[in-house]
Amino acid sequence: MDNNVLRNIPGLIKWATAYLEQNQVIKPRLNAEQLLSHCTGRSRVDLYAYPEWPVTKEISEAFERVVMRRAGHEPLQYITGIKWFRYLELAVDPRVLIPRPETEMLVEKAIETIAKMPGHPLVADIGTGSGCIALSIAKECPAAVVHATDRHKAALEVAKANAERSGLSEIILFHAGDLLDAVPRDLLGKFQAIVSNPPYVSEPEFLSLPSEVREHEPRHSLVSGPSGTEIQLRLMEEAPGWLDEGGWLLIEGGEHQVVELAERAITLGYAHAEVIQDLNAVPRILKMQAA
Ligand SMILES: C[S@@+](CC[C@H](N)C(=O)[O-])C[C@H]1O[C@@H](n2cnc3c(N)ncnc32)[C@H](O)[C@@H]1O
């Protein structure tokens, strides 16, 4: 970095934007602003409103280090350690998938369904990762009793810490284990809703994912198996035993999976199966009602 830009906010943004662009980072200016905001503790708006703020040597060196990491295509959210999801500021690190915008829609549909239920609906989030689904449901549907599971204990630690920092740890129960096997068996047949964003990438598809995803996010949070639908199908088979009569299973899936899985749902004995499209008109969510 040129010494002239060391102590100057506009200069640092300009330098980092050009450097990130050279290294094929998408939206280089936004990334530069977010990284500087992270290093200075000041909002992006303030970076422009108060360009004369002095930048210490420590800050400019810290900024240079994070820009280098980002230029190497490490995900922005692992560098800042933060991902906003609906109304929650979640801590994220390489133990968990970075929550995606598609999953906000899954949560929106789950909340629409759960909010209409009387009493204290029992809800499970299977494969909770950062906890984004379970925590959002617990926050936005305070009457619900939420169970969150993950096969990977390291991911569950992240979800528990996020529940703690969001003031939701008292109202979510966490369990480690494979899909619904993780849940106490006395709850068989009692759930009003099961929600999941399971791994749904096939082994061949994984090889074509951007390096930013493939080399940094946990493979086990993405890959389901040779076809991509293995975990979704297992969950669709297991869920009816855990759902109360008329209970709902909502799962996220890939563009080429959801319609086929909806047909499968009917053969598995679900009463209804509805395909919901995302904002790009891509079939993304499958909402099924147990008979
Ligand atoms: C696609 S990530 C979703 C994480 C989070 N729910 C989200 O939407 O961002 C899938 C999660 O399922 C977990 N997982 C993978 N296989 C599982 C299994 N057989 N049983 C339970 N959890 C599993 C992974 O550890 C990962 O946290």
mmCIF file with all atom_site columns, N, CA and C and ligand atoms in Angstrom, residues 96-100 103 125-133 149-152 155 177-179 197-199 220-222 231 234 252, ligand 1:
data_model
loop_
_atom_site.group_PDB
_atom_site.id
_atom_site.type_symbol
_atom_site.label_atom_id
_atom_site.label_alt_id
_atom_site.label_comp_id
_atom_site.label_asym_id
_atom_site.label_entity_id
_atom_site.label_seq_id
_atom_site.pdbx_PDB_ins_code
_atom_site.Cartn_x
_atom_site.Cartn_y
_atom_site.Cartn_z
_atom_site.occupancy
_atom_site.B_iso_or_equiv
_atom_site.pdbx_formal_charge
_atom_site.auth_seq_id
_atom_site.auth_comp_id
_atom_site.auth_asym_id
_atom_site.auth_atom_id
_atom_site.pdbx_PDB_model_num
ATOM   1   N N   . VAL A 1 96  ? -19.603 -23.022 10.241 1.00 0.00 ? 96  VAL A N   1
ATOM   2   C CA  . VAL A 1 96  ? -20.994 -23.018 9.745  1.00 0.00 ? 96  VAL A CA  1
ATOM   3   C C   . VAL A 1 96  ? -21.121 -22.356 8.380  1.00 0.00 ? 96  VAL A C   1
ATOM   4   N N   . LEU A 1 97  ? -22.158 -22.783 7.661  1.00 0.00 ? 97  LEU A N   1
ATOM   5   C CA  . LEU A 1 97  ? -22.510 -22.129 6.392  1.00 0.00 ? 97  LEU A CA  1
ATOM   6   C C   . LEU A 1 97  ? -22.905 -20.675 6.672  1.00 0.00 ? 97  LEU A C   1
ATOM   7   N N   . ILE A 1 98  ? -22.565 -19.784 5.767  1.00 0.00 ? 98  ILE A N   1
ATOM   8   C CA  . ILE A 1 98  ? -23.030 -18.400 5.883  1.00 0.00 ? 98  ILE A CA  1
ATOM   9   C C   . ILE A 1 98  ? -24.493 -18.387 5.413  1.00 0.00 ? 98  ILE A C   1
ATOM   10  N N   . PRO A 1 99  ? -25.437 -17.953 6.256  1.00 0.00 ? 99  PRO A N   1
ATOM   11  C CA  . PRO A 1 99  ? -26.844 -17.987 5.837  1.00 0.00 ? 99  PRO A CA  1
ATOM   12  C C   . PRO A 1 99  ? -27.075 -17.216 4.532  1.00 0.00 ? 99  PRO A C   1
ATOM   13  N N   . ARG A 1 100 ? -27.953 -17.768 3.685  1.00 0.00 ? 100 ARG A N   1
ATOM   14  C CA  . ARG A 1 100 ? -28.215 -17.208 2.364  1.00 0.00 ? 100 ARG A CA  1
ATOM   15  C C   . ARG A 1 100 ? -29.578 -16.497 2.325  1.00 0.00 ? 100 ARG A C   1
ATOM   16  N N   . THR A 1 103 ? -32.785 -18.563 2.236  1.00 0.00 ? 103 THR A N   1
ATOM   17  C CA  . THR A 1 103 ? -33.237 -19.149 3.501  1.00 0.00 ? 103 THR A CA  1
ATOM   18  C C   . THR A 1 103 ? -34.103 -18.151 4.283  1.00 0.00 ? 103 THR A C   1
ATOM   19  N N   . ASP A 1 125 ? -35.973 -27.288 13.876 1.00 0.00 ? 125 ASP A N   1
ATOM   20  C CA  . ASP A 1 125 ? -35.096 -26.841 12.774 1.00 0.00 ? 125 ASP A CA  1
ATOM   21  C C   . ASP A 1 125 ? -34.002 -27.896 12.659 1.00 0.00 ? 125 ASP A C   1
ATOM   22  N N   . ILE A 1 126 ? -33.981 -28.591 11.530 1.00 0.00 ? 126 ILE A N   1
ATOM   23  C CA  . ILE A 1 126 ? -33.039 -29.706 11.362 1.00 0.00 ? 126 ILE A CA  1
ATOM   24  C C   . ILE A 1 126 ? -31.833 -29.247 10.534 1.00 0.00 ? 126 ILE A C   1
ATOM   25  N N   . GLY A 1 127 ? -30.640 -29.353 11.118 1.00 0.00 ? 127 GLY A N   1
ATOM   26  C CA  . GLY A 1 127 ? -29.411 -28.872 10.452 1.00 0.00 ? 127 GLY A CA  1
ATOM   27  C C   . GLY A 1 127 ? -29.305 -27.377 10.660 1.00 0.00 ? 127 GLY A C   1
ATOM   28  N N   . THR A 1 128 ? -29.197 -26.986 11.914 1.00 0.00 ? 128 THR A N   1
ATOM   29  C CA  . THR A 1 128 ? -29.381 -25.564 12.269 1.00 0.00 ? 128 THR A CA  1
ATOM   30  C C   . THR A 1 128 ? -28.194 -24.681 11.885 1.00 0.00 ? 128 THR A C   1
ATOM   31  N N   . GLY A 1 129 ? -26.974 -25.235 11.794 1.00 0.00 ? 129 GLY A N   1
ATOM   32  C CA  . GLY A 1 129 ? -25.804 -24.418 11.405 1.00 0.00 ? 129 GLY A CA  1
ATOM   33  C C   . GLY A 1 129 ? -25.627 -23.237 12.348 1.00 0.00 ? 129 GLY A C   1
ATOM   34  N N   . SER A 1 130 ? -25.649 -22.023 11.794 1.00 0.00 ? 130 SER A N   1
ATOM   35  C CA  . SER A 1 130 ? -25.501 -20.811 12.612 1.00 0.00 ? 130 SER A CA  1
ATOM   36  C C   . SER A 1 130 ? -26.688 -20.592 13.549 1.00 0.00 ? 130 SER A C   1
ATOM   37  N N   . GLY A 1 131 ? -27.785 -21.337 13.301 1.00 0.00 ? 131 GLY A N   1
ATOM   38  C CA  . GLY A 1 131 ? -28.998 -21.159 14.108 1.00 0.00 ? 131 GLY A CA  1
ATOM   39  C C   . GLY A 1 131 ? -29.968 -20.174 13.481 1.00 0.00 ? 131 GLY A C   1
ATOM   40  N N   . CYS A 1 132 ? -29.692 -19.736 12.241 1.00 0.00 ? 132 CYS A N   1
ATOM   41  C CA  . CYS A 1 132 ? -30.491 -18.649 11.649 1.00 0.00 ? 132 CYS A CA  1
ATOM   42  C C   . CYS A 1 132 ? -31.984 -18.970 11.603 1.00 0.00 ? 132 CYS A C   1
ATOM   43  N N   . ILE A 1 133 ? -32.351 -20.221 11.302 1.00 0.00 ? 133 ILE A N   1
ATOM   44  C CA  . ILE A 1 133 ? -33.773 -20.561 11.177 1.00 0.00 ? 133 ILE A CA  1
ATOM   45  C C   . ILE A 1 133 ? -34.406 -20.656 12.567 1.00 0.00 ? 133 ILE A C   1
ATOM   46  N N   . THR A 1 149 ? -31.376 -28.837 15.772 1.00 0.00 ? 149 THR A N   1
ATOM   47  C CA  . THR A 1 149 ? -30.444 -29.973 15.750 1.00 0.00 ? 149 THR A CA  1
ATOM   48  C C   . THR A 1 149 ? -29.349 -29.750 14.706 1.00 0.00 ? 149 THR A C   1
ATOM   49  N N   . ASP A 1 150 ? -28.236 -30.414 14.916 1.00 0.00 ? 150 ASP A N   1
ATOM   50  C CA  . ASP A 1 150 ? -27.213 -30.501 13.873 1.00 0.00 ? 150 ASP A CA  1
ATOM   51  C C   . ASP A 1 150 ? -26.385 -31.756 14.144 1.00 0.00 ? 150 ASP A C   1
ATOM   52  N N   . ARG A 1 151 ? -25.957 -32.379 13.063 1.00 0.00 ? 151 ARG A N   1
ATOM   53  C CA  . ARG A 1 151 ? -25.128 -33.575 13.218 1.00 0.00 ? 151 ARG A CA  1
ATOM   54  C C   . ARG A 1 151 ? -23.727 -33.201 13.719 1.00 0.00 ? 151 ARG A C   1
ATOM   55  N N   . HIS A 1 152 ? -23.326 -31.956 13.431 1.00 0.00 ? 152 HIS A N   1
ATOM   56  C CA  . HIS A 1 152 ? -21.955 -31.534 13.733 1.00 0.00 ? 152 HIS A CA  1
ATOM   57  C C   . HIS A 1 152 ? -21.934 -30.676 14.986 1.00 0.00 ? 152 HIS A C   1
ATOM   58  N N   . ALA A 1 155 ? -20.903 -27.020 14.783 1.00 0.00 ? 155 ALA A N   1
ATOM   59  C CA  . ALA A 1 155 ? -21.936 -26.093 14.288 1.00 0.00 ? 155 ALA A CA  1
ATOM   60  C C   . ALA A 1 155 ? -22.908 -25.762 15.416 1.00 0.00 ? 155 ALA A C   1
ATOM   61  N N   . GLY A 1 177 ? -27.088 -34.727 16.498 1.00 0.00 ? 177 GLY A N   1
ATOM   62  C CA  . GLY A 1 177 ? -27.421 -36.047 15.965 1.00 0.00 ? 177 GLY A CA  1
ATOM   63  C C   . GLY A 1 177 ? -27.879 -35.968 14.525 1.00 0.00 ? 177 GLY A C   1
ATOM   64  N N   . ASP A 1 178 ? -28.104 -37.171 13.973 1.00 0.00 ? 178 ASP A N   1
ATOM   65  C CA  . ASP A 1 178 ? -28.491 -37.284 12.568 1.00 0.00 ? 178 ASP A CA  1
ATOM   66  C C   . ASP A 1 178 ? -29.984 -36.968 12.389 1.00 0.00 ? 178 ASP A C   1
ATOM   67  N N   . LEU A 1 179 ? -30.289 -35.983 11.605 1.00 0.00 ? 179 LEU A N   1
ATOM   68  C CA  . LEU A 1 179 ? -31.672 -35.548 11.309 1.00 0.00 ? 179 LEU A CA  1
ATOM   69  C C   . LEU A 1 179 ? -32.564 -35.654 12.554 1.00 0.00 ? 179 LEU A C   1
ATOM   70  N N   . ASN A 1 197 ? -33.130 -26.400 6.118  1.00 0.00 ? 197 ASN A N   1
ATOM   71  C CA  . ASN A 1 197 ? -32.343 -26.101 4.926  1.00 0.00 ? 197 ASN A CA  1
ATOM   72  C C   . ASN A 1 197 ? -31.194 -27.111 4.942  1.00 0.00 ? 197 ASN A C   1
ATOM   73  N N   . PRO A 1 198 ? -31.451 -28.320 4.449  1.00 0.00 ? 198 PRO A N   1
ATOM   74  C CA  . PRO A 1 198 ? -30.420 -29.368 4.555  1.00 0.00 ? 198 PRO A CA  1
ATOM   75  C C   . PRO A 1 198 ? -29.362 -29.204 3.468  1.00 0.00 ? 198 PRO A C   1
ATOM   76  N N   . PRO A 1 199 ? -28.241 -29.920 3.566  1.00 0.00 ? 199 PRO A N   1
ATOM   77  C CA  . PRO A 1 199 ? -27.297 -29.900 2.443  1.00 0.00 ? 199 PRO A CA  1
ATOM   78  C C   . PRO A 1 199 ? -28.027 -30.435 1.199  1.00 0.00 ? 199 PRO A C   1
ATOM   79  N N   . HIS A 1 220 ? -19.559 -30.458 4.483  1.00 0.00 ? 220 HIS A N   1
ATOM   80  C CA  . HIS A 1 220 ? -20.689 -31.244 4.983  1.00 0.00 ? 220 HIS A CA  1
ATOM   81  C C   . HIS A 1 220 ? -21.962 -30.416 5.141  1.00 0.00 ? 220 HIS A C   1
ATOM   82  N N   . SER A 1 221 ? -21.862 -29.084 5.073  1.00 0.00 ? 221 SER A N   1
ATOM   83  C CA  . SER A 1 221 ? -23.087 -28.276 5.149  1.00 0.00 ? 221 SER A CA  1
ATOM   84  C C   . SER A 1 221 ? -23.687 -28.079 3.756  1.00 0.00 ? 221 SER A C   1
ATOM   85  N N   . LEU A 1 222 ? -22.932 -28.444 2.739  1.00 0.00 ? 222 LEU A N   1
ATOM   86  C CA  . LEU A 1 222 ? -23.387 -28.233 1.356  1.00 0.00 ? 222 LEU A CA  1
ATOM   87  C C   . LEU A 1 222 ? -23.770 -29.534 0.658  1.00 0.00 ? 222 LEU A C   1
ATOM   88  N N   . ILE A 1 231 ? -30.418 -36.261 1.464  1.00 0.00 ? 231 ILE A N   1
ATOM   89  C CA  . ILE A 1 231 ? -30.798 -35.853 2.828  1.00 0.00 ? 231 ILE A CA  1
ATOM   90  C C   . ILE A 1 231 ? -32.243 -35.338 2.839  1.00 0.00 ? 231 ILE A C   1
ATOM   91  N N   . ARG A 1 234 ? -34.488 -38.352 2.879  1.00 0.00 ? 234 ARG A N   1
ATOM   92  C CA  . ARG A 1 234 ? -34.504 -39.036 4.185  1.00 0.00 ? 234 ARG A CA  1
ATOM   93  C C   . ARG A 1 234 ? -35.361 -38.259 5.172  1.00 0.00 ? 234 ARG A C   1
ATOM   94  N N   . GLU A 1 252 ? -35.876 -26.373 2.109  1.00 0.00 ? 252 GLU A N   1
ATOM   95  C CA  . GLU A 1 252 ? -35.297 -25.637 0.980  1.00 0.00 ? 252 GLU A CA  1
ATOM   96  C C   . GLU A 1 252 ? -34.631 -26.637 0.041  1.00 0.00 ? 252 GLU A C   1
HETATM 97  C C1  . LIG B 2 .   ? -27.126 -26.035 4.306  1.00 0.00 ? 1   LIG B C1  1
HETATM 98  S S1  . LIG B 2 .   ? -26.538 -26.011 5.983  1.00 0.00 ? 1   LIG B S1  1
HETATM 99  C C2  . LIG B 2 .   ? -27.832 -25.025 6.717  1.00 0.00 ? 1   LIG B C2  1
HETATM 100 C C3  . LIG B 2 .   ? -27.409 -24.285 7.942  1.00 0.00 ? 1   LIG B C3  1
HETATM 101 C C4  . LIG B 2 .   ? -28.461 -23.264 8.419  1.00 0.00 ? 1   LIG B C4  1
HETATM 102 N N1  . LIG B 2 .   ? -29.688 -23.920 8.784  1.00 0.00 ? 1   LIG B N1  1
HETATM 103 C C5  . LIG B 2 .   ? -28.724 -22.258 7.315  1.00 0.00 ? 1   LIG B C5  1
HETATM 104 O O1  . LIG B 2 .   ? -29.820 -22.300 6.723  1.00 0.00 ? 1   LIG B O1  1
HETATM 105 O O2  . LIG B 2 .   ? -27.865 -21.407 7.025  1.00 0.00 ? 1   LIG B O2  1
HETATM 106 C C6  . LIG B 2 .   ? -26.933 -27.650 6.492  1.00 0.00 ? 1   LIG B C6  1
HETATM 107 C C7  . LIG B 2 .   ? -26.629 -27.962 7.960  1.00 0.00 ? 1   LIG B C7  1
HETATM 108 O O3  . LIG B 2 .   ? -27.059 -29.322 8.194  1.00 0.00 ? 1   LIG B O3  1
HETATM 109 C C8  . LIG B 2 .   ? -26.075 -29.992 8.972  1.00 0.00 ? 1   LIG B C8  1
HETATM 110 N N2  . LIG B 2 .   ? -26.182 -31.415 8.634  1.00 0.00 ? 1   LIG B N2  1
HETATM 111 C C9  . LIG B 2 .   ? -25.629 -32.074 7.591  1.00 0.00 ? 1   LIG B C9  1
HETATM 112 N N3  . LIG B 2 .   ? -26.005 -33.359 7.592  1.00 0.00 ? 1   LIG B N3  1
HETATM 113 C C10 . LIG B 2 .   ? -26.826 -33.528 8.650  1.00 0.00 ? 1   LIG B C10 1
HETATM 114 C C11 . LIG B 2 .   ? -27.532 -34.635 9.185  1.00 0.00 ? 1   LIG B C11 1
HETATM 115 N N4  . LIG B 2 .   ? -27.491 -35.811 8.604  1.00 0.00 ? 1   LIG B N4  1
HETATM 116 N N5  . LIG B 2 .   ? -28.273 -34.428 10.315 1.00 0.00 ? 1   LIG B N5  1
HETATM 117 C C12 . LIG B 2 .   ? -28.332 -33.217 10.897 1.00 0.00 ? 1   LIG B C12 1
HETATM 118 N N6  . LIG B 2 .   ? -27.674 -32.129 10.440 1.00 0.00 ? 1   LIG B N6  1
HETATM 119 C C13 . LIG B 2 .   ? -26.928 -32.277 9.328  1.00 0.00 ? 1   LIG B C13 1
HETATM 120 C C14 . LIG B 2 .   ? -24.756 -29.337 8.606  1.00 0.00 ? 1   LIG B C14 1
HETATM 121 O O4  . LIG B 2 .   ? -23.813 -29.474 9.647  1.00 0.00 ? 1   LIG B O4  1
HETATM 122 C C15 . LIG B 2 .   ? -25.183 -27.874 8.379  1.00 0.00 ? 1   LIG B C15 1
HETATM 123 O O5  . LIG B 2 .   ? -25.062 -27.125 9.562  1.00 0.00 ? 1   LIG B O5  1
#
